[in-house]
Amino acid sequence: MAEPASELIRIASTFCGPHPVQTVSPLGNGNINSTYLVEGEAMEPFVLQRLNTTVFPQPELVMGNLLAISRHVEGRLRREAAAEPRWELPRVLPSTGGTPWLVEGEAFWRAISFVPATTSLDALETPTQAREVGYGLGRFHELLHDLPCEQLADTLEGFHITPGYLAHYQAVCATACSKGASGAGDGPGRDPDRETWAHHFVAERAEWAGVLETAKARGELPLRPIHGDPKVNNVLLDAATGQAVALVDLDTVKPGLVHYDIGDCLRSGCNPLGEETSDLEKVHFDLGLCEALLEGYGAVAHRFLSPADHRYLYDAIRLLSFELGLRFFTDHLAGNVYFHTQRPGHNLDRALVQFQLAASIEAQEGELRRLLARLQEKR
């Protein structure tokens, strides 16, 4: 339930010292935390958020991660001085009591700095935009790659661990798919033919789904700090120059494989029709946007990427679309218990879009591998 305006102003006032708050207005379109922009005549605007403690049951760990990456990045930026373009990391703002958050009953509030004079994109339309989004992710990874993962908590255990999602799918199938060989039930939104196709799509890739986790277990791919949710609209661009200057929504920062971030950013940015399209046959992975995004990423990421990292980039690009499709499909079979839906069969539609995107990536494997080789040779 949304708080009254007077209550939001009271809470915001605990983070802004002596300066009076004039307005607290909704900010962004996120569906996890409640987010507001706080403004006043004699103060810098800042972001007020009520964390969703259902998604993040230990919000203190989320805040600990934010404070750890802030200290590390601020130190790196001070040492770089003017050697690199503008970059900002949202800072945690303390309450008037000196604590980095405020707890009232079951509500967990925090304030973070607002990155001014920026805009964001919901979809990529040009290679220039893609290049900047890639640069933003690469800059974020480069600034944090030398932060020891021991200093970060894993606030979302199992997130982006594809074999775990596959095991959950198989467990759901053992019950929800018991009504027929195809696993198709007869409730609202069920579609036996499309479900059968999706089951076959998953089965054909099940042995490969653990490719990145296997490489990690063999010591080929190291854990590093990752963003966890580098969607296109989480990269902020300078409103005047169009250059990437920040990566926001940092609650999912955790130890992981940078390949998950790379694959997820490409999945988000290189599907021109988006996740919610109903025109399934036209879903495709745009190689031009992919090349530009990876060029931007590599402009800074070449400083820390190893030959082994490069070897698994194609697998990362292919895997993340498959993984999200698997998650949507599993939730469809389980009765839509995780992802919010707007109609019967919504999660099945979403799953098929991601599977079609994965199939498009697979169909362009040769071109993608040649592209990745060219980009590696440039570094």
XYZ file of C-alpha atoms in Angstrom, residues 160-163 206-223 226 256-264 308-321 323:
47
model
C 21.473 -16.893 -12.797
C 22.529 -20.444 -11.885
C 20.948 -22.139 -14.893
C 21.282 -25.747 -13.633
C 19.435 -29.616 -20.971
C 22.925 -31.169 -21.058
C 24.446 -27.884 -22.214
C 22.666 -25.636 -19.679
C 25.440 -25.964 -17.099
C 28.232 -24.820 -19.426
C 29.200 -21.704 -17.459
C 28.817 -23.287 -14.031
C 30.978 -26.210 -15.163
C 33.655 -23.808 -16.375
C 33.485 -22.013 -13.027
C 33.853 -25.291 -11.127
C 36.926 -26.154 -13.222
C 38.502 -22.819 -12.316
C 38.332 -21.440 -15.858
C 35.974 -18.586 -14.989
C 36.448 -16.616 -11.743
C 33.852 -15.033 -9.544
C 28.388 -8.427 -11.113
C 29.008 -14.044 -9.959
C 30.264 -14.502 -13.499
C 30.514 -11.396 -15.671
C 29.212 -13.638 -18.458
C 25.752 -13.549 -16.872
C 25.729 -9.751 -17.054
C 27.064 -9.717 -20.618
C 24.542 -12.283 -21.836
C 21.651 -10.603 -20.043
C 39.122 -18.096 -21.024
C 36.558 -15.338 -20.526
C 36.532 -14.769 -24.278
C 36.096 -18.491 -25.008
C 32.772 -18.596 -23.175
C 31.214 -15.399 -24.515
C 29.155 -17.159 -27.188
C 27.801 -19.578 -24.577
C 26.862 -16.624 -22.373
C 24.989 -14.903 -25.190
C 23.076 -18.070 -26.019
C 22.461 -19.127 -22.416
C 20.719 -16.106 -20.929
C 17.819 -16.096 -23.382
C 17.547 -19.318 -19.040
